Structures are given as C-alpha cells and as structure tokens.
PDB file of C-alpha atoms and ligand atoms in Angstrom:
ATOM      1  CA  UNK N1097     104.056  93.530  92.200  1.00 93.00           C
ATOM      2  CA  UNK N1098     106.636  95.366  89.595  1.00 96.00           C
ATOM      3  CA  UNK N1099     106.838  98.771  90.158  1.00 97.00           C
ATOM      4  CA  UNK N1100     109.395 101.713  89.390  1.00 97.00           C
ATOM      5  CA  UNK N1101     109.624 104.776  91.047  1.00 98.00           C
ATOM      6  CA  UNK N1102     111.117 107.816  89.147  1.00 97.00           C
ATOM      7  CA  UNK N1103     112.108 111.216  90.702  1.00 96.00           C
ATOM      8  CA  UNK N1104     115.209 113.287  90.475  1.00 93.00           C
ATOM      9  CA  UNK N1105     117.857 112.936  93.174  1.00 87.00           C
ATOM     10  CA  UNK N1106     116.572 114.167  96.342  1.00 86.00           C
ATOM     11  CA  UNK N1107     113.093 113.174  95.858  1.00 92.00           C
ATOM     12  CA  UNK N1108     113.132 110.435  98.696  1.00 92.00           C
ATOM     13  CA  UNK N1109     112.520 107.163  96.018  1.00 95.00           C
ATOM     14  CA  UNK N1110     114.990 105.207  98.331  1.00 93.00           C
ATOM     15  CA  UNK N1111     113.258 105.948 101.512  1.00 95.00           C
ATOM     16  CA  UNK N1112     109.879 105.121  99.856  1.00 97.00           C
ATOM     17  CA  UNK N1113     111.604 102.150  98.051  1.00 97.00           C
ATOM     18  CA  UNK N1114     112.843 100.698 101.130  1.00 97.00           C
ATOM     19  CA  UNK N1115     109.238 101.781 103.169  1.00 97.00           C
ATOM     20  CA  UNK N1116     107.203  99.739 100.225  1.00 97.00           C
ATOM     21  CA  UNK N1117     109.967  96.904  99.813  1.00 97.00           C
ATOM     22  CA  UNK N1118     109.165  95.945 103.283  1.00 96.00           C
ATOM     23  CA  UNK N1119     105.503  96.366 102.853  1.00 96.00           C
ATOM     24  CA  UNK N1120     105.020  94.578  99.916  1.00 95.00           C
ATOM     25  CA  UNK N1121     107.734  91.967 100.874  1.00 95.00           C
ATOM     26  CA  UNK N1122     109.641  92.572  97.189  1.00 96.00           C
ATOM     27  CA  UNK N1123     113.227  93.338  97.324  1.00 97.00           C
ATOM     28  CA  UNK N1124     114.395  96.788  96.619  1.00 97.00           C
ATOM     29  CA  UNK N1125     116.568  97.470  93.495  1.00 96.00           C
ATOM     30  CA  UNK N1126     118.432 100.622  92.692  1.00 96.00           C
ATOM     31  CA  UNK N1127     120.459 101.380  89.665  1.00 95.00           C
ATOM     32  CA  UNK N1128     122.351 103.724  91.281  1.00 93.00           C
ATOM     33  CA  UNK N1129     123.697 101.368  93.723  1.00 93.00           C
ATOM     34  CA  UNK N1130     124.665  99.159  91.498  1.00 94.00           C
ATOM     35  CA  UNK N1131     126.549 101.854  89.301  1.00 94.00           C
ATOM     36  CA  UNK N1132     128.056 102.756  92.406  1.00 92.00           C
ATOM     37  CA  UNK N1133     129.632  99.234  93.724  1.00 93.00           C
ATOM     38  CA  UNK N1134     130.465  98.497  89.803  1.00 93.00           C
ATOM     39  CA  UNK N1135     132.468 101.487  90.278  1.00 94.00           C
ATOM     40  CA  UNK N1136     134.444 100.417  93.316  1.00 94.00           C
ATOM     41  CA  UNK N1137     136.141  97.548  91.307  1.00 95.00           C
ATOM     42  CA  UNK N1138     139.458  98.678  90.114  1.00 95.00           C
ATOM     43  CA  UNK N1139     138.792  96.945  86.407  1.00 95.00           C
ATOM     44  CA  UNK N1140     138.384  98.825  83.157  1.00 94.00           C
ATOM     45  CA  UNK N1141     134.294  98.837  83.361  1.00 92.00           C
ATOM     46  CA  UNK N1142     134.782  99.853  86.943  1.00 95.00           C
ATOM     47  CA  UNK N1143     136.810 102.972  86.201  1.00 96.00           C
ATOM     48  CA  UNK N1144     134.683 103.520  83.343  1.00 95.00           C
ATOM     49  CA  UNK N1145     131.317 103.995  85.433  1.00 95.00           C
ATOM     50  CA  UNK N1146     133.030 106.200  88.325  1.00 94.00           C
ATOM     51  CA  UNK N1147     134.549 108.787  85.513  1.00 94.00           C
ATOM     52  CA  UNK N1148     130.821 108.725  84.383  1.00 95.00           C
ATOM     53  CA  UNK N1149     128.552 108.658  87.459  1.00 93.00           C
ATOM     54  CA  UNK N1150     131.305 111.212  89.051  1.00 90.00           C
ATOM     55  CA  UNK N1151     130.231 113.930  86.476  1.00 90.00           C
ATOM     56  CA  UNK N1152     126.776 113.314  86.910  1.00 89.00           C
ATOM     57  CA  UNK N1153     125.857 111.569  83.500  1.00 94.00           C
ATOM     58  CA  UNK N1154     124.029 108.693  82.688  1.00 96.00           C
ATOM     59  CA  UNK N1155     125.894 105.007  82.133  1.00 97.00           C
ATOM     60  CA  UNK N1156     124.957 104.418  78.190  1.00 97.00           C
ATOM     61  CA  UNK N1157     121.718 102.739  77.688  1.00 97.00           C
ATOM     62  CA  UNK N1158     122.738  99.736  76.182  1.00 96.00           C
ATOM     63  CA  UNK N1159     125.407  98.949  79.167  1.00 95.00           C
ATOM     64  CA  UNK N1160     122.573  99.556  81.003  1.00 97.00           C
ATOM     65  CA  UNK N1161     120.160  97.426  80.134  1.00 96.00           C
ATOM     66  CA  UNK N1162     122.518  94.721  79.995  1.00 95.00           C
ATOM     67  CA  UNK N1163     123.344  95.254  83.832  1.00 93.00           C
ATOM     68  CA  UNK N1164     120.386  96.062  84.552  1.00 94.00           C
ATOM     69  CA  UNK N1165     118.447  93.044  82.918  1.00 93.00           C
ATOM     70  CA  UNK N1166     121.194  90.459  83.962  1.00 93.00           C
ATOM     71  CA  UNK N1167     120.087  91.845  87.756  1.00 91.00           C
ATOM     72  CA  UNK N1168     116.480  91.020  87.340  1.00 93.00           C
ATOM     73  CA  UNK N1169     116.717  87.505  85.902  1.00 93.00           C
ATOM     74  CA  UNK N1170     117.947  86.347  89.337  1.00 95.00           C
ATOM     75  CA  UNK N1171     115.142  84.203  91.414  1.00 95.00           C
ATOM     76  CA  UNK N1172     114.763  86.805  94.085  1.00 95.00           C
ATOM     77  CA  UNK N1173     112.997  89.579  91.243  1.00 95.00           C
ATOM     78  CA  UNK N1174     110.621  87.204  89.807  1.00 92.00           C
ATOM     79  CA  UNK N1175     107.886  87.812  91.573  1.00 91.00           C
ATOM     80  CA  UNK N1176     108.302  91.291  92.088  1.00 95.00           C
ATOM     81  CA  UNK N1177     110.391  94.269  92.737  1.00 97.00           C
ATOM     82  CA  UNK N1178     110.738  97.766  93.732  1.00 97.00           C
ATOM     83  CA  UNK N1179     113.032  99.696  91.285  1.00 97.00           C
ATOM     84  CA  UNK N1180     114.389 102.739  91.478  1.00 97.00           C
ATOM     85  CA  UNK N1181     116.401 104.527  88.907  1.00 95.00           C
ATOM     86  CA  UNK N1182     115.436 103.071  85.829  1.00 97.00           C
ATOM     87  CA  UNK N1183     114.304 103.211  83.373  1.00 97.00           C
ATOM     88  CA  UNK N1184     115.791 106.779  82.704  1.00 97.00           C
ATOM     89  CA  UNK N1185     115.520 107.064  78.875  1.00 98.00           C
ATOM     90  CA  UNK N1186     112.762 106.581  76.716  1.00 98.00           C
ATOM     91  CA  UNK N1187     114.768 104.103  75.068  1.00 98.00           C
ATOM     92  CA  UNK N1188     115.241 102.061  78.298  1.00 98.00           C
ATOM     93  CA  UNK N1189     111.743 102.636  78.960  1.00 97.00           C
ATOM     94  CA  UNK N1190     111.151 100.935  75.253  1.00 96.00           C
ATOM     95  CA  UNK N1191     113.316  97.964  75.306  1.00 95.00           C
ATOM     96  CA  UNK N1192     111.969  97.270  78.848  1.00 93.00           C
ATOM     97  CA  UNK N1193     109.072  95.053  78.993  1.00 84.00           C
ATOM     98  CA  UNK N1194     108.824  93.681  82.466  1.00 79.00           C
ATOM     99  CA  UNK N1195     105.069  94.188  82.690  1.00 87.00           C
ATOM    100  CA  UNK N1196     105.682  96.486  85.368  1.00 93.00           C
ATOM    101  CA  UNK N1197     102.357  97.602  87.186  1.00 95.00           C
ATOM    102  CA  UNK N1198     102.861 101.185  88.483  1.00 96.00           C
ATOM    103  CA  UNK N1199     105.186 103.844  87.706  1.00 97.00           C
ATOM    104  CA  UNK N1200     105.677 105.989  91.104  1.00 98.00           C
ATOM    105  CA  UNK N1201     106.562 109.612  90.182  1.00 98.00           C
ATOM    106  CA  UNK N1202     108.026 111.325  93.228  1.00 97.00           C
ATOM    107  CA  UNK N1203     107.900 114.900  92.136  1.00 97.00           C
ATOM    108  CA  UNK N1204     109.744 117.734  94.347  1.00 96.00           C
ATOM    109  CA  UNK N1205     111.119 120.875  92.831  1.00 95.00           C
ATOM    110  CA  UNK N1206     114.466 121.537  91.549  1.00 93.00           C
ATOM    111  CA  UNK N1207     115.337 123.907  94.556  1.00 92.00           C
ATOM    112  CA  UNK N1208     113.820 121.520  97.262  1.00 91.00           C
ATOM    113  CA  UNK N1209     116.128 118.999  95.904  1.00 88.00           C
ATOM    114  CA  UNK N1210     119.301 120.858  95.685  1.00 87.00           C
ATOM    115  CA  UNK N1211     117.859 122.160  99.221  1.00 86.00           C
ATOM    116  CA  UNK N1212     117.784 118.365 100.637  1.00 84.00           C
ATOM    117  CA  UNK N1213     120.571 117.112  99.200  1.00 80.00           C
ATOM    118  CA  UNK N1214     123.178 119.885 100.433  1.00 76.00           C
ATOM    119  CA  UNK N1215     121.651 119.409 103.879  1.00 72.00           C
ATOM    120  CA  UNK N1216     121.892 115.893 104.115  1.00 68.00           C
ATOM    121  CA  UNK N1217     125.863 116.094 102.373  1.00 57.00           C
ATOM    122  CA  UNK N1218     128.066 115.777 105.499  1.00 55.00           C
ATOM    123  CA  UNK N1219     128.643 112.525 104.528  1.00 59.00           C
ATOM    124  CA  UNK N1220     128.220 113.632 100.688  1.00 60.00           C
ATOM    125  CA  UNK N1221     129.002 110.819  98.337  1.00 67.00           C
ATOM    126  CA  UNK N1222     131.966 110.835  95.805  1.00 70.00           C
ATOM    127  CA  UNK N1223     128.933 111.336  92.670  1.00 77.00           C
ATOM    128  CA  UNK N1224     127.670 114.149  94.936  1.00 76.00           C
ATOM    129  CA  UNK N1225     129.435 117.011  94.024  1.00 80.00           C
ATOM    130  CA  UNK N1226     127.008 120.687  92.904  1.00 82.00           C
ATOM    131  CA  UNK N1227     128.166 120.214  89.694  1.00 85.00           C
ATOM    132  CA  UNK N1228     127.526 116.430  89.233  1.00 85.00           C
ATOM    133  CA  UNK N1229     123.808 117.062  91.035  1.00 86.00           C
ATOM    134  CA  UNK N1230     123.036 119.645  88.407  1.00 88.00           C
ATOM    135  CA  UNK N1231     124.090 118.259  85.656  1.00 90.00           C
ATOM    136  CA  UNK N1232     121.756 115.054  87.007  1.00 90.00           C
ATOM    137  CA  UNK N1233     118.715 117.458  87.450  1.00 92.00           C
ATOM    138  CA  UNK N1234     119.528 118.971  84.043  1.00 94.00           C
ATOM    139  CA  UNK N1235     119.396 114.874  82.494  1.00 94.00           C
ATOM    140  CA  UNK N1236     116.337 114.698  84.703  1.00 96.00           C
ATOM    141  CA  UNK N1237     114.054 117.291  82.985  1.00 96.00           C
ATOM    142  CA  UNK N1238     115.927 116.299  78.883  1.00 97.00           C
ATOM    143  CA  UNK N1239     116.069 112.733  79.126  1.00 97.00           C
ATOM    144  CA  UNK N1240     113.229 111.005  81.799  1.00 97.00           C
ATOM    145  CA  UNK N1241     110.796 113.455  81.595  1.00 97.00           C
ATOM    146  CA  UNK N1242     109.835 112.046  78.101  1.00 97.00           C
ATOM    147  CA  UNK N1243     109.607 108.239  80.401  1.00 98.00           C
ATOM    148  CA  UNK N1244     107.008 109.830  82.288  1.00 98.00           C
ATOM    149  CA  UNK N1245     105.249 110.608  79.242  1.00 97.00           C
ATOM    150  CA  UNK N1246     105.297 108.033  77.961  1.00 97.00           C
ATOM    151  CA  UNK N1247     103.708 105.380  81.154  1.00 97.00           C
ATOM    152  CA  UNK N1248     101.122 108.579  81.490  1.00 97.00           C
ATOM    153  CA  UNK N1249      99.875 107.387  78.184  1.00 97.00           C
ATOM    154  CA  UNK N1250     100.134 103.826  79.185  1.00 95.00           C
ATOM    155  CA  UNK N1251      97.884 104.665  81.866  1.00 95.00           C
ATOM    156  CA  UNK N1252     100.800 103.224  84.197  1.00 96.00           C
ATOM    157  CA  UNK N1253     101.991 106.610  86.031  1.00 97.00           C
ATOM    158  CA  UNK N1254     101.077 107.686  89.641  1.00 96.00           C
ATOM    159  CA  UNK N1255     102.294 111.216  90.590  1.00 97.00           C
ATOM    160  CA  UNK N1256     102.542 112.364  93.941  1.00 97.00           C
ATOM    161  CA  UNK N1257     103.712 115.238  95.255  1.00 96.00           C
ATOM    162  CA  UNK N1258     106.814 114.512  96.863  1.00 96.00           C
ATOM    163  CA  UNK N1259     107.339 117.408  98.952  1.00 96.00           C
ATOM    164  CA  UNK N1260     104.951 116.435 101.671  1.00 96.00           C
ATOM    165  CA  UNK N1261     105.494 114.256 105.635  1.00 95.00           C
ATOM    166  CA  UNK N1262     107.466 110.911 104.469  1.00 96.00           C
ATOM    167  CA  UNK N1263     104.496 109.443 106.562  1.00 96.00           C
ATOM    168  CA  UNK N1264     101.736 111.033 104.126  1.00 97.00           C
ATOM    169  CA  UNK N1265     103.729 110.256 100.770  1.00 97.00           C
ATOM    170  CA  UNK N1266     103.736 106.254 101.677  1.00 97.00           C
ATOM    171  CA  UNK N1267     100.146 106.788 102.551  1.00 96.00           C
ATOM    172  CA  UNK N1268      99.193 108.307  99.562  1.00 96.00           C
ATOM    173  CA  UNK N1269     101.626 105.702  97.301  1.00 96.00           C
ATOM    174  CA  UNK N1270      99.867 102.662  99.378  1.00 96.00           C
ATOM    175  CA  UNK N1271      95.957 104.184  98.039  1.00 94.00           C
ATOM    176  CA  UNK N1272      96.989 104.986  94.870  1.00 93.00           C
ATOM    177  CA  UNK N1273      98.269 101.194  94.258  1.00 89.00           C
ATOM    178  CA  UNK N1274      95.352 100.384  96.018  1.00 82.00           C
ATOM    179  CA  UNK N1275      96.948  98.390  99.050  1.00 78.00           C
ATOM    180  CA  UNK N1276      96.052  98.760 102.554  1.00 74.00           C
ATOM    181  CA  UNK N1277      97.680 100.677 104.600  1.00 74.00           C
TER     182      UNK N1277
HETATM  183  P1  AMP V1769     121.129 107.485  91.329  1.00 90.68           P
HETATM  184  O1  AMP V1769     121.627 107.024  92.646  1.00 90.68           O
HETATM  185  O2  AMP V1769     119.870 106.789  90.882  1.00 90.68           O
HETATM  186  O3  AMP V1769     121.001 108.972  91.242  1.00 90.68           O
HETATM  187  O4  AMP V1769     122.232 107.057  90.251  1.00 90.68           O
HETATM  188  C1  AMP V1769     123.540 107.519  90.343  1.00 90.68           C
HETATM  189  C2  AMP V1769     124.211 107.455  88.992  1.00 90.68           C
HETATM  190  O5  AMP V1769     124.186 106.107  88.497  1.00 90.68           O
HETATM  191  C3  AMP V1769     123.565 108.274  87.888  1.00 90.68           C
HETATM  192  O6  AMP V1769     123.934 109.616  87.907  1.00 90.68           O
HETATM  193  C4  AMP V1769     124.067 107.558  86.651  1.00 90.68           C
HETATM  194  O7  AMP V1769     125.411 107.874  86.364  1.00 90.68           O
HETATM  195  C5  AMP V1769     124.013 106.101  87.085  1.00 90.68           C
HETATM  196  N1  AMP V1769     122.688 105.529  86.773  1.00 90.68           N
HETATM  197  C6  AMP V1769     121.771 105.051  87.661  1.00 90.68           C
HETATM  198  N2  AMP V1769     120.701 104.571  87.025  1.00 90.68           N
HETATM  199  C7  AMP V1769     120.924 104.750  85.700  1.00 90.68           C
HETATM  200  C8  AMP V1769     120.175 104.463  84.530  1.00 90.68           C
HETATM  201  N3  AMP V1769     118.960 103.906  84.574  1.00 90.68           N
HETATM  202  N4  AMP V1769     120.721 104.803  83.317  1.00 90.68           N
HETATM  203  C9  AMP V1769     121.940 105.350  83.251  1.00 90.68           C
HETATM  204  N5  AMP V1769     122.693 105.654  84.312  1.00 90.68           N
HETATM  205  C10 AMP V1769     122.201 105.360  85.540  1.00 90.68           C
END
C-alpha cells in the first residue's frame, strides 16, 4: 500500500507514520529526514539545504523530486510505503505519479501545533526555531493546501481530525483505509 500523509509540523504524521509502517509492514519515509541528514554533510548541496530548511522554507521542487524519486526507486519502496512530507506543492503533487492509494490528512490547528511543538522543544531541533515553524505553517496553508485539493478531487484524501487520543487517530486512519484494526 502507497500512502502519504500530509499535516503541518506538529500534527503527529511521524508517530502515525511509524504506528502504520509497522502495521502495514511498509517502511516509513520522511522528506524531512532526509533534508535533514543531506544537511549534515559538509558539501555544497549540504550547506545549501541547512541555510534553507533552517529558515523554514521549502527545498525547490525540482531538487526535490529528484531526491525524493531517486529514494523510492530502491527495492525496499516497491511494494509500498508510508510517506510523509511530500508531496508539498501542487507541482510535486503533479509530476508525482506513484499510484499512491490514500492521502492521510492529519489536520490540527495552527495554535495546537505551535502549542505541541514548543512543549515538546527541550531537545528542539536546529530547523526548529519560532520563526522557522511559522514561516513552515505560513508555506503550509499557501503552498500544500492546494495538494489537498487537489487528491480531494481525486477522490484520494482522508481527513481526520488530528487533535484527538494518538490511540483513536490510528483507529480511525486503520477504518478509513479499511484495514483491521
Ligand atoms: P519536515 O520534517 O517534514 O517538517 O521537513 C523539514 C524541512 O525539510 C522543511 O521545512 C523543508 O525545508 C524540507 N522539506 C521536507 N519535505 C519537503 C518537500 N516535500 N519539499 C520541499 N522541502 C521539503
């Protein structure tokens, strides 16, 4: 099974990923960690990605999709995958066609967000600064709200509210891709 889940920062995608990976025994893919070793190499592209993910903006789409779809060509996503993070802009959305089978939308609120993340930030990440999370929210609601859009129409999007138990959330995610709890 192929499926993406989409939610701002804060949302919980990587605790659901991780919860359905194991589930659904399909490894767990996140752009965001990949961005993040990328940007532990001291090499131009390296540097390059930190300067970007450290302000809170999105790598360019077409480096993007070049990392991204090198990733997925390896044996261990052909069956399957759980991805979070992409696709992020309609035109990733466009040029990807993975024939993904659910779109996960994990939707909290802005303030619930902010709320979770500044909680959980004693051990807050070099990307993690206020300024580069709301600057990441702001991207959230310009550029990937369209993405949603656009697998609503596709008839691919599952919303759930995202504010709820972790426990109920993968519940409701597991019914709504119709797999067994
Ligand atoms: P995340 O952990 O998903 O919030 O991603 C952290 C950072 O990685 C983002 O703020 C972006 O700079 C970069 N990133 C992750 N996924 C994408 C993507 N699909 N397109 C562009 N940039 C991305």
């Amino acid at each position: 099974m192929k499926i993406i889940l989409i939610g701002i920062q804060g949302a919980g995608k990587s605790t659901q990923g991780n919860l359905l990976s194991e589930k659904l025994k399909a490894p767990y893919l996140s752009t965001g960690h990949i961005f993040r070793d990328l940007a532990k190499e001291h090499s131009p592209l390296g540097r390059y990605i930190k300067e970007i993910m450290n302000a809170g903006y999105l790598i360019p789409d077409k480096k993007t999709l070049e990392i991204v779809s090198e990733y997925l060509k390896r044996p261990e996503y052909e069956k399957g995958y759980i991805l979070d993070g992409f696709p992020r802009t309609i035109v990733q959305a466009k040029s990807f066609k993975n024939g993904i089978d659910k779109v996960i939308y994990l939707k909290v609120s802005d303030k619930e967000a902010l709320w979770r993340l500044s909680y959980r930030n004693s051990d807050a990440r070099q990307d993690e600064t206020l300024t580069a999370l709301r600057k990441r929210i702001e991207l959230f609601h310009e550029l990937t709200e369209p993405v949603l859009e656009y697998y609503r129409k596709k008839r691919l999007l599952v919303e759930i509210d995202g504010e709820k138990e972790i426990k109920e959330i993968y519940k409701e995610i597991l019914s709504k891709i119709k797999i067994d709890p």
